[in-house]
Coordinates of N, CA and C in Angstrom, one line a residue:
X1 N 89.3 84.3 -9.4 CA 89.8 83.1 -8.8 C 88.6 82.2 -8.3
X2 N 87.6 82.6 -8.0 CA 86.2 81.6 -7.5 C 85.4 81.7 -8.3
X3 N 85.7 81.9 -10.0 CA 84.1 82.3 -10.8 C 83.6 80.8 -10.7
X4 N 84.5 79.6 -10.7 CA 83.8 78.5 -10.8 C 82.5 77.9 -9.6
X5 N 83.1 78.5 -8.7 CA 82.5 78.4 -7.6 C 81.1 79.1 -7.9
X6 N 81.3 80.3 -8.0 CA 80.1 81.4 -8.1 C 79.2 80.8 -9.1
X7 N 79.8 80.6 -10.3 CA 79.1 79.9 -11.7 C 78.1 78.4 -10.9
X8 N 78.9 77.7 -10.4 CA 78.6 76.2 -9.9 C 76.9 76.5 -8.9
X9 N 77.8 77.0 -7.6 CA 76.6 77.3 -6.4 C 75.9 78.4 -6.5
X10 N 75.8 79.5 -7.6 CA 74.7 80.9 -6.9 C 74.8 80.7 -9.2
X11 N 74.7 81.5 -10.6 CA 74.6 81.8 -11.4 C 74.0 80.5 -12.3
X12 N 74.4 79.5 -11.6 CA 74.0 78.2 -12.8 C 72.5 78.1 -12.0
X13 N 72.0 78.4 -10.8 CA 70.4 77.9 -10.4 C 69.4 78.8 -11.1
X14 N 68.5 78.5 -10.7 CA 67.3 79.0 -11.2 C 66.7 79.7 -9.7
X15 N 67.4 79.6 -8.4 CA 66.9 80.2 -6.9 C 67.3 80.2 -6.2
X16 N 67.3 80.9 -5.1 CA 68.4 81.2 -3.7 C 68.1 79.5 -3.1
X17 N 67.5 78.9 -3.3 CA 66.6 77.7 -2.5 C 67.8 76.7 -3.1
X18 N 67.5 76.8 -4.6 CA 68.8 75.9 -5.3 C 69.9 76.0 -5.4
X19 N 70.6 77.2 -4.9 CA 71.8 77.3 -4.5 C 71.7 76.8 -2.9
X20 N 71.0 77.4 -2.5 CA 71.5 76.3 -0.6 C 71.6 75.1 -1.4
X21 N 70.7 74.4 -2.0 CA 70.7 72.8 -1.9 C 72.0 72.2 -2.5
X22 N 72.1 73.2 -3.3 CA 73.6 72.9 -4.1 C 74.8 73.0 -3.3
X23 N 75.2 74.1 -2.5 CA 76.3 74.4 -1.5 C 76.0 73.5 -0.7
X24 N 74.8 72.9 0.2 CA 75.0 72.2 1.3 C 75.4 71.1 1.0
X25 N 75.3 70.4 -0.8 CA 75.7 68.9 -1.0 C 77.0 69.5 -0.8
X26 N 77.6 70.2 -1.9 CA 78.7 69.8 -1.4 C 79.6 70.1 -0.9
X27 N 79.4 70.7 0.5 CA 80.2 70.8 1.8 C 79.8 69.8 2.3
X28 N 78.6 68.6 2.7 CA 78.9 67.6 3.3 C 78.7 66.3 2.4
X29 N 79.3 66.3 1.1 CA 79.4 64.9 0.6 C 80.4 64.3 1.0
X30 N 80.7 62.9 0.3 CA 81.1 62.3 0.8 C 81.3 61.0 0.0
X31 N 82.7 60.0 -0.3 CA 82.1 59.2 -1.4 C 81.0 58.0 -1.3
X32 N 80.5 58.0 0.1 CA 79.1 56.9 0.0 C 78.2 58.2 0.0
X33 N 78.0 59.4 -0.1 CA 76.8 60.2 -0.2 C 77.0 61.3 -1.2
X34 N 76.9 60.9 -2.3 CA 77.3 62.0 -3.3 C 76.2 63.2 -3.4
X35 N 77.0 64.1 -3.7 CA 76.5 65.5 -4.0 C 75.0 65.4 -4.5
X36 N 74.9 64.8 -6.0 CA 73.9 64.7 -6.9 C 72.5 63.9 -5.9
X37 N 72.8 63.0 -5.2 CA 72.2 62.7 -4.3 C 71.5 63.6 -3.8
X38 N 73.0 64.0 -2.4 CA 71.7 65.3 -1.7 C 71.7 66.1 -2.2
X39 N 71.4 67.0 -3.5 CA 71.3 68.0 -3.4 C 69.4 67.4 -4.2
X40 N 69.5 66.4 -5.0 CA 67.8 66.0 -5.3 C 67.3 65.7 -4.3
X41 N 67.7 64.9 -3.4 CA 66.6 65.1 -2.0 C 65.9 66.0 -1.4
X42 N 67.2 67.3 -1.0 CA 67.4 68.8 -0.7 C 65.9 69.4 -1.5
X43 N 66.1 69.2 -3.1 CA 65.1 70.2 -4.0 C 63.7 69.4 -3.7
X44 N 63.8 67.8 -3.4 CA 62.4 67.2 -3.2 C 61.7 67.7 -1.9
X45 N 62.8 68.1 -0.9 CA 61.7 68.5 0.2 C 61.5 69.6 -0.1
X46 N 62.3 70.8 -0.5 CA 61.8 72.2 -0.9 C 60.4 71.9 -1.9
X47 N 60.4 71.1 -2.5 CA 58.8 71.5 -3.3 C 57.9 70.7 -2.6
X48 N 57.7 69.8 -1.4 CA 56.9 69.4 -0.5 C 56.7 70.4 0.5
X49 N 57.7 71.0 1.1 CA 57.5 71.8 2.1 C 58.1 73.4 2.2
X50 N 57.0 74.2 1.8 CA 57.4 75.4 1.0 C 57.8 76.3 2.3
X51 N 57.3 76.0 3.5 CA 57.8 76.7 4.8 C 59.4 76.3 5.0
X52 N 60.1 75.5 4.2 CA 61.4 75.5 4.2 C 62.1 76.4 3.7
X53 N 61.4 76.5 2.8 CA 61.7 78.0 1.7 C 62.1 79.5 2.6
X54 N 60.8 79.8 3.0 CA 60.7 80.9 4.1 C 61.7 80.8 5.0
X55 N 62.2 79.4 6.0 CA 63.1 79.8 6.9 C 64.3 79.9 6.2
X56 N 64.4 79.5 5.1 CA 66.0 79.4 4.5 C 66.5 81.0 4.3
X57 N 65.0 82.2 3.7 CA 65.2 83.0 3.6 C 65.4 84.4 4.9
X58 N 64.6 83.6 5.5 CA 64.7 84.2 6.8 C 66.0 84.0 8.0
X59 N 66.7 82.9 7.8 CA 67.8 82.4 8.4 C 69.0 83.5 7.8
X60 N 68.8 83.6 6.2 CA 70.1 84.2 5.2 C 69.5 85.8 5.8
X61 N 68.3 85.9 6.0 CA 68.5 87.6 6.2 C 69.1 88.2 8.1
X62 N 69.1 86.7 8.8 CA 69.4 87.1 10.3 C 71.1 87.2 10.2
X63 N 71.4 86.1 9.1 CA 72.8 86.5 9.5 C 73.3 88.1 9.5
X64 N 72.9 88.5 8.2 CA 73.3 90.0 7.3 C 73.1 90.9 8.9
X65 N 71.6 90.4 9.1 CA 71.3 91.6 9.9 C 72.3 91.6 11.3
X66 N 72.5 90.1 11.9 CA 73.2 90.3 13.3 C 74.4 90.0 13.0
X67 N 75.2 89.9 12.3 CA 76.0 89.8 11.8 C 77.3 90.9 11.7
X68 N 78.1 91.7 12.6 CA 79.0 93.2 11.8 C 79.9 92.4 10.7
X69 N 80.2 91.4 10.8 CA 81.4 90.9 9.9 C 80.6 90.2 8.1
X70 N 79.6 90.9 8.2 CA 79.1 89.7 7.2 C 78.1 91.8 6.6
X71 N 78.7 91.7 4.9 CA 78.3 92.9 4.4 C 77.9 92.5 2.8
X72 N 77.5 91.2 2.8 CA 76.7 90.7 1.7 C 75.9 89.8 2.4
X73 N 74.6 89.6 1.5 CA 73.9 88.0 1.3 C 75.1 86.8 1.1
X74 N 75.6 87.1 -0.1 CA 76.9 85.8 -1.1 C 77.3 85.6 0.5
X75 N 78.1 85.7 1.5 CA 79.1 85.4 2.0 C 78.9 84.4 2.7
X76 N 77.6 84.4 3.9 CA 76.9 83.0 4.2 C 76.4 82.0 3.4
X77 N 75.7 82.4 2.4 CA 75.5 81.3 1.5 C 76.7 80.6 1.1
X78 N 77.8 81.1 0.2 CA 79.0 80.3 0.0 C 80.0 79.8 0.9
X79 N 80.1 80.6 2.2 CA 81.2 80.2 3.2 C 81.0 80.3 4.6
X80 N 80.2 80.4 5.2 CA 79.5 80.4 6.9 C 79.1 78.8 7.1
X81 N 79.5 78.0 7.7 CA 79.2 76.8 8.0 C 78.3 76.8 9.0
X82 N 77.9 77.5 10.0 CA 76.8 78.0 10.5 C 75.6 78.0 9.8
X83 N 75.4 78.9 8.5 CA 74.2 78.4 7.9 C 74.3 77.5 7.3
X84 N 74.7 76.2 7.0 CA 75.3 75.1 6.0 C 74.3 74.6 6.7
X85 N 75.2 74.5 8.0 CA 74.5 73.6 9.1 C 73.1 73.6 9.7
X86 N 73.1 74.8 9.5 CA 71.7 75.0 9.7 C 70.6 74.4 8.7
X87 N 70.9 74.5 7.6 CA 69.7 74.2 6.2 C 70.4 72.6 6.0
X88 N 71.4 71.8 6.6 CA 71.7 70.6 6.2 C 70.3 69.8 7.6
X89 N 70.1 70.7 8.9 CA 69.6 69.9 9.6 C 67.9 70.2 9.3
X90 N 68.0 71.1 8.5 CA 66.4 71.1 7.6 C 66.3 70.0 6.6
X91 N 67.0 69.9 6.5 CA 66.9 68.6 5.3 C 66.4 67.4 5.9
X92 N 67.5 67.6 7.1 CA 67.6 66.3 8.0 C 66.1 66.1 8.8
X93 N 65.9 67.0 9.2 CA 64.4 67.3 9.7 C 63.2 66.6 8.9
X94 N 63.3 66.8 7.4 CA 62.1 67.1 7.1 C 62.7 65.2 6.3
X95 N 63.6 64.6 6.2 CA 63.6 63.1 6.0 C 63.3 62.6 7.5
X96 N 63.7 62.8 8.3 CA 63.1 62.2 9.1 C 61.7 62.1 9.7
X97 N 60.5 63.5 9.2 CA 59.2 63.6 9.7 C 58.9 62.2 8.2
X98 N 59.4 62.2 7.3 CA 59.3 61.4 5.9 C 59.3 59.9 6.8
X99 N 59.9 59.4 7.5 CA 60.6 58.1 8.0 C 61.3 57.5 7.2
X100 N 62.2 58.2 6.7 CA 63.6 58.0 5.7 C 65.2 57.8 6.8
X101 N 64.7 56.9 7.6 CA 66.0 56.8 8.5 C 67.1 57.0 8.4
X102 N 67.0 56.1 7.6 CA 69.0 55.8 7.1 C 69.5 57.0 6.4
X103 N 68.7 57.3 5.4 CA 68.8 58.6 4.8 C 69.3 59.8 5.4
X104 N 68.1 59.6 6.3 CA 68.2 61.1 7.6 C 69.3 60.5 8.2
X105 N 70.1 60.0 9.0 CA 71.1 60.0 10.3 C 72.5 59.8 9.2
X106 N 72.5 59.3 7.3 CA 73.8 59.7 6.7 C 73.9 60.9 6.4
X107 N 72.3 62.0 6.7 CA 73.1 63.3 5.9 C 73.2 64.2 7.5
X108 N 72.9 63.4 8.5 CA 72.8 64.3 9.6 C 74.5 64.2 10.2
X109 N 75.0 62.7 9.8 CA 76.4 62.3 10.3 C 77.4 63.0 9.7
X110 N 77.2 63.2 8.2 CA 78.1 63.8 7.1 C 78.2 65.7 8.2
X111 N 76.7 66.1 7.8 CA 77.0 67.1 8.6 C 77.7 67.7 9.7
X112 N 77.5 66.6 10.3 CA 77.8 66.8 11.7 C 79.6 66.7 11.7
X113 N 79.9 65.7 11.1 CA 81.3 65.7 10.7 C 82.2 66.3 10.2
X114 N 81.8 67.3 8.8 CA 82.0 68.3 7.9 C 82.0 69.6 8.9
X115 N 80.9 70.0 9.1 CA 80.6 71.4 10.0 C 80.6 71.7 11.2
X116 N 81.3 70.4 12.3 CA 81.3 70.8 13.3 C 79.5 71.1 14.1
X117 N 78.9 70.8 13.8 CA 77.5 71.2 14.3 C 76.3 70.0 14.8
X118 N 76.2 69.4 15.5 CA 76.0 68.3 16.1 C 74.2 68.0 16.0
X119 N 73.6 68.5 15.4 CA 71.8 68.4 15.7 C 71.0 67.0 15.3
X120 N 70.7 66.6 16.3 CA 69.5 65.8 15.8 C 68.8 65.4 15.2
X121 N 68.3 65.1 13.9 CA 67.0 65.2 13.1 C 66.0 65.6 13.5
X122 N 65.4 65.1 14.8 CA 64.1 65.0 15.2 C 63.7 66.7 16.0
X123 N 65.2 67.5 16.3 CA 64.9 68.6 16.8 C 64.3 69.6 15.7
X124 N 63.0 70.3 16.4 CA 62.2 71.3 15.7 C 62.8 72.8 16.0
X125 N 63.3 73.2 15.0 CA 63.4 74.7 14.7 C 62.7 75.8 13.8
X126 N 62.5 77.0 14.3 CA 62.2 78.0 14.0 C 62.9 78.4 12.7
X127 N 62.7 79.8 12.2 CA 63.2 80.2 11.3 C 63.9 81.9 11.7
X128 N 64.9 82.1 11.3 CA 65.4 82.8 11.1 C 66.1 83.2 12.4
X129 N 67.3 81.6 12.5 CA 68.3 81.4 13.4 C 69.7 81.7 13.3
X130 N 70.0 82.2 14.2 CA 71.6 82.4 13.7 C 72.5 81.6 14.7
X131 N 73.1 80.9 13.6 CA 74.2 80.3 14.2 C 75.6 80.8 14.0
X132 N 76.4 81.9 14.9 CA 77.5 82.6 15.2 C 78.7 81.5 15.3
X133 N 79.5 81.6 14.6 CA 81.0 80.8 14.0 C 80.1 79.2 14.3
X134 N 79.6 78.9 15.2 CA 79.2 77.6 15.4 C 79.5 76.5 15.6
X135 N 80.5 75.9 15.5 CA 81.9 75.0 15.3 C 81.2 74.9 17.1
X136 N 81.4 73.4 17.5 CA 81.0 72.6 18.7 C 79.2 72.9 18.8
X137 N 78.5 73.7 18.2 CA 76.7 73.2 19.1 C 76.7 71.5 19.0
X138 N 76.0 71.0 20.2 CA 75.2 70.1 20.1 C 74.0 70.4 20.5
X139 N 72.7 69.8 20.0 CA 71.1 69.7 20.2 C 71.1 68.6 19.9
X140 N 70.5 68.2 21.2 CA 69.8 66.8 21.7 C 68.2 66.8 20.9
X141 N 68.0 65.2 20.9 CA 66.8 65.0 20.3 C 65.2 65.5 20.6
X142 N 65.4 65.5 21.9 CA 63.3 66.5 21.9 C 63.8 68.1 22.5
X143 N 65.3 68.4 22.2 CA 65.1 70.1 22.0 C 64.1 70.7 21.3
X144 N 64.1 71.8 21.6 CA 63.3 72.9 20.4 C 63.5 74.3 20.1
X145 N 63.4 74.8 19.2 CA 64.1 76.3 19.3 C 63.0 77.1 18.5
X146 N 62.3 77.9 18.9 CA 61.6 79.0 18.5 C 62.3 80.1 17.7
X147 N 61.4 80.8 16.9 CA 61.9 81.7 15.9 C 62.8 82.7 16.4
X148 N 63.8 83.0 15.8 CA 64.7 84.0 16.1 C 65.6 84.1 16.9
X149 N 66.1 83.1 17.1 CA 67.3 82.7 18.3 C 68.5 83.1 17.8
X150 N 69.3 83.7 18.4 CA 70.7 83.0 17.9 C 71.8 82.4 19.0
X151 N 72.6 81.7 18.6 CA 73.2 80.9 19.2 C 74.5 80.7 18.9
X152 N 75.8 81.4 20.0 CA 77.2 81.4 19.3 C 77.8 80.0 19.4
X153 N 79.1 79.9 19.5 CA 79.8 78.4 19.2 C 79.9 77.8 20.7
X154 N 80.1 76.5 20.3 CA 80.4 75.7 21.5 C 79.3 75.3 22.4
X155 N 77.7 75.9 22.5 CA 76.4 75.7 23.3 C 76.4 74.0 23.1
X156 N 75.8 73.6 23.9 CA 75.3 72.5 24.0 C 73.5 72.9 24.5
X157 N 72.7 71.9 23.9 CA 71.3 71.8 24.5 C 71.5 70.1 24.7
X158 N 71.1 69.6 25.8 CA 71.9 68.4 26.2 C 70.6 68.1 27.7
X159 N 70.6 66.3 27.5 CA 70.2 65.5 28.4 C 70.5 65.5 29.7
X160 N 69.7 64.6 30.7 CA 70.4 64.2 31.8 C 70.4 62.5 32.3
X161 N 70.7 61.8 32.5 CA 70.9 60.7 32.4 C 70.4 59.8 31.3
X162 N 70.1 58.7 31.2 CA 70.4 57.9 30.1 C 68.6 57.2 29.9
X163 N 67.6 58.2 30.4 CA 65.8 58.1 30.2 C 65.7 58.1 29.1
X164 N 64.6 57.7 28.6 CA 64.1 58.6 27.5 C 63.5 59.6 27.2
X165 N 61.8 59.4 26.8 CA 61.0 61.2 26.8 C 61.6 62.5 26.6
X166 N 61.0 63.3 27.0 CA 61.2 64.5 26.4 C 62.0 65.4 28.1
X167 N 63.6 65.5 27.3 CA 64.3 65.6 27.5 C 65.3 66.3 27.8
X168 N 65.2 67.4 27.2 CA 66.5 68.5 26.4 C 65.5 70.3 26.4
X169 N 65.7 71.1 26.4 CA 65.4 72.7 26.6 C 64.8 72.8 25.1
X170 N 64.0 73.5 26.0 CA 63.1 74.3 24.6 C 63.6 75.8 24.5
X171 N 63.8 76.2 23.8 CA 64.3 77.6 23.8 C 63.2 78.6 23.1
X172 N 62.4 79.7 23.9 CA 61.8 80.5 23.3 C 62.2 81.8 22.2
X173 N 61.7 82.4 21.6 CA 61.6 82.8 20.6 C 62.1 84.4 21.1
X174 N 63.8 84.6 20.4 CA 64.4 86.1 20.7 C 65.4 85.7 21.9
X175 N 65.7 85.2 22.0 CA 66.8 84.1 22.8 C 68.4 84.2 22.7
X176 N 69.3 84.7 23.2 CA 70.4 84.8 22.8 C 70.9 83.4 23.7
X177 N 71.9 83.1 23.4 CA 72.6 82.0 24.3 C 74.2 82.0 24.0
X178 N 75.0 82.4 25.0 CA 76.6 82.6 24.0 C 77.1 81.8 24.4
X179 N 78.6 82.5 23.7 CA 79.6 81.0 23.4 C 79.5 80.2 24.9
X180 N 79.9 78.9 24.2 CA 80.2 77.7 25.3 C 79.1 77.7 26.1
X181 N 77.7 78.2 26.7 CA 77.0 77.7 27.1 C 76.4 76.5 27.4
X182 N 76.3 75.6 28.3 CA 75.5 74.2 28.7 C 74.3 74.5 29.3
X183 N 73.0 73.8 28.2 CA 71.9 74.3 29.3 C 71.4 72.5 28.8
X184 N 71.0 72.0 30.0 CA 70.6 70.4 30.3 C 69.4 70.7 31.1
X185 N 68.9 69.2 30.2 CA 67.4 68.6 31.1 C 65.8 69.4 30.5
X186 N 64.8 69.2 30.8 CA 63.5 69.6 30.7 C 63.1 70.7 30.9
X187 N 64.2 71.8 30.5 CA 63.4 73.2 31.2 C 63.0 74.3 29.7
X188 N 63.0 75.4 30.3 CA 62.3 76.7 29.1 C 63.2 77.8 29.6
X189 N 63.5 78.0 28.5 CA 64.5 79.7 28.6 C 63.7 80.0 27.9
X190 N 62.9 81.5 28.6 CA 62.1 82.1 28.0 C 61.9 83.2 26.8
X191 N 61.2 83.8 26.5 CA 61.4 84.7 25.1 C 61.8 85.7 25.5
X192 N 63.4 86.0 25.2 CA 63.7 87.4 25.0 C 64.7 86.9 26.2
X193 N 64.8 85.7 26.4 CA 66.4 86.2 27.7 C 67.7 85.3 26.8
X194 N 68.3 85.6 27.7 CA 69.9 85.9 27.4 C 70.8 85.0 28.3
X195 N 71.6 84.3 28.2 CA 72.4 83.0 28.6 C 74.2 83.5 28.3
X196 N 74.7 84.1 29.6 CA 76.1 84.6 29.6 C 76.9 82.9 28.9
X197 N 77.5 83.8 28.1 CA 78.7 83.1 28.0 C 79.8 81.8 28.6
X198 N 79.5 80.8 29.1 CA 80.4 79.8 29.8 C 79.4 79.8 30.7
X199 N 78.1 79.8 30.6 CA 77.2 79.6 31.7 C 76.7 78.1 32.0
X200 N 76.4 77.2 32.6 CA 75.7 76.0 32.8 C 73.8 76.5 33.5
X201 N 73.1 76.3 32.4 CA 71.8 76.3 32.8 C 71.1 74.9 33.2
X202 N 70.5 74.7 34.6 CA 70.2 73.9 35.2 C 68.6 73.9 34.9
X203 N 68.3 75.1 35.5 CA 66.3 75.6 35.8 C 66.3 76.6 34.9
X204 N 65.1 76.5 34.3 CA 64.0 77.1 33.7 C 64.0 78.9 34.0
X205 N 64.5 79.8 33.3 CA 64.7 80.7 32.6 C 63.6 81.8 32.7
X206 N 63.3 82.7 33.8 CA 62.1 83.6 33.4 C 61.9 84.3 31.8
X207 N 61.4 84.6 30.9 CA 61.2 85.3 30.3 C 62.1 86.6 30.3
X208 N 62.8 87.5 29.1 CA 63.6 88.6 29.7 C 64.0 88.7 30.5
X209 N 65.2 87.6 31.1 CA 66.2 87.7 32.2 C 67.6 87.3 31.4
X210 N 68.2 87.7 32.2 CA 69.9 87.4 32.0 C 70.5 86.3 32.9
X211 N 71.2 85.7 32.6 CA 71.3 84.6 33.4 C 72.7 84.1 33.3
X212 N 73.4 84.1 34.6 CA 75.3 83.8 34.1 C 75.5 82.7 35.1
X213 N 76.4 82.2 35.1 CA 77.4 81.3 36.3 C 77.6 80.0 36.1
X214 N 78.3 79.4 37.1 CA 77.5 77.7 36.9 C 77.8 77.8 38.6
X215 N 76.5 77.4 39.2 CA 75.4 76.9 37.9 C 74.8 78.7 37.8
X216 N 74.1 78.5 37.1 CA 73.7 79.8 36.3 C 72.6 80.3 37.4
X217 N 72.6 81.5 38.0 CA 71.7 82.7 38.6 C 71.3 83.7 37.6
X218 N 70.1 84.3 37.8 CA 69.5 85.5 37.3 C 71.2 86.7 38.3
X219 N 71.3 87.4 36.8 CA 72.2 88.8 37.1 C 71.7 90.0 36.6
X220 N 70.2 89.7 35.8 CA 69.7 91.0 35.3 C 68.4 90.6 34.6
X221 N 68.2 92.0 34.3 CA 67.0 91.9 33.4 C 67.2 92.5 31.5
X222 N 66.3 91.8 30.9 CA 66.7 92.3 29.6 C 65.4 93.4 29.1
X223 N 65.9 94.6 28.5 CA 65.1 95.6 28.2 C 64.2 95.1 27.4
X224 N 63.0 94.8 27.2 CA 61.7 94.1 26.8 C 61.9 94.8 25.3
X225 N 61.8 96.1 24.9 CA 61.8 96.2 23.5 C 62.9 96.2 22.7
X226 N 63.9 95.5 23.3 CA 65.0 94.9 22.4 C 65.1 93.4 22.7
X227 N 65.2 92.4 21.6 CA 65.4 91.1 21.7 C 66.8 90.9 21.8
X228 N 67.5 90.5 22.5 CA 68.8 90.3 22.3 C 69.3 89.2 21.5
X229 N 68.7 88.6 21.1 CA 69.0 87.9 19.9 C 69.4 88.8 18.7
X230 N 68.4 89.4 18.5 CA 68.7 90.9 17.1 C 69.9 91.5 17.9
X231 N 70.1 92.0 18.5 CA 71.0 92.9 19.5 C 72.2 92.4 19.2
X232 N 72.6 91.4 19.5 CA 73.6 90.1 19.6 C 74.8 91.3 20.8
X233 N 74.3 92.1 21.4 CA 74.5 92.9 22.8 C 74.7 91.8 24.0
X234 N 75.6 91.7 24.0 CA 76.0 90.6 25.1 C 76.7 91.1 26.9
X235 N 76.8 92.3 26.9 CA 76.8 92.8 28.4 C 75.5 92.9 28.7
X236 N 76.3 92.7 30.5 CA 74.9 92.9 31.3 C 74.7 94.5 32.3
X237 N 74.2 94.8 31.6 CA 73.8 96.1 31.9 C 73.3 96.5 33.7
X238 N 72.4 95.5 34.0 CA 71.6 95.5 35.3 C 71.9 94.3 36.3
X239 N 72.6 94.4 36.6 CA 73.4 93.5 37.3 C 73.1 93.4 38.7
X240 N 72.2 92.1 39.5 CA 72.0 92.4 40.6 C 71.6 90.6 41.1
X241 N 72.4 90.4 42.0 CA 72.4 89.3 43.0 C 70.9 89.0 43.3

């Protein structure tokens, strides 16, 4: 029933690189942004910037790994809009370091519209992110997210008033953050902590701590040789006021 599909996005390329570029055109085309469009744009930055390559590969192997519902490679590539979204805002990324404006904010809008996933151009990511169902993230423009995050649906990384500068949460590297999360303003959640569920993060994040409420308190500590990102372990084990 899907050979066409299969034949089209993954058997007709010549690489895992050209099948993303191919699936992400066309989940977010559109008839002012055709497929054949982005998907040559998509292959022009992949041969400018070969570290796109690496995270694309590294993004498809976090899903598999943190993933229970996901028991192929094929399944994100063809149907997780979470990674769509993810390698559409690499695109978007790497037209905008280009100063390809218009370019960058039609394939960032199509995105954003198609997949539910709201990211900025100008926000710098890591590789080998997982975006869990994903449907509502927003990332504000001078966010940042270090290698190996993952991040369930509904998070916002978000501003505070109407300034400019640098603005929005940097997120360190091993980071879990769950569903519906709000974390606003100029702070750092550090490497290896963890962001309860329906939390609002206000301040800056120790390193390996757990952090719930609104506004959000430390409620624990995270065991240093497990990242909870990999883990995607979401109780809080150590629980203390």
């Amino acid at each position: 029933e899907l050979a066409s599909l299969l034949y089209a996005g993954v058997l007709h390329r010549s690489s895992l690189e050209e099948a993303v570029a191919a699936r992400v055109a066309s989940r977010i085309a559109h008839d002012f942004l055709l497929p054949d469009l982005i998907e040559a744009v998509f292959l022009q930055a992949l041969r400018a910037d070969r570290g796109m390559r690496q995270a694309i590969r590294a993004d498809l192997a976090a899903v598999l790994d943190r993933d229970p519902a996901t028991t192929r490679y094929l399944e994100p590539l063809l149907h997780f809009k979470g990674f769509d979204a993810l390698q559409a805002h690499r695109l978007s990324h790497w037209l905008w370091s280009e100063r390809r404006r218009d370019l960058t904010l039609a394939v960032q809008s199509a995105a954003s519209a198609e997949l539910q996933v709201d990211i900025h151009p100008a926000v710098k990511i890591g590789r080998g992110i997982f975006f869990d169902h994903a449907t509502g993230i927003v990332i504000g423009e001078t966010s940042e997210i270090e290698d190996d995050v993952s991040i369930l649906q509904g998070v916002t990384l978000g501003g505070t008033g109407s300034q400019g500068g640098d603005r929005h949460p940097k997120i360190r590297s091993g980071v879990l953050i769950g569903a519906g999360a709000t974390l606003l303003g100029h702070i750092e959640i550090g490497h290896g902590a963890m962001v309860g569920a329906g939390s609002v993060v206000l301040h800056s994040v120790p390193p390996f701590t757990t952090v719930a409420g609104v506004p959000a308190v430390k409620v624990g500590t995270v065991n240093r040789m497990i990242e909870p990102a990999k883990s995607m372990d979401q109780m809080f084990y150590d629980v203390g006021l």
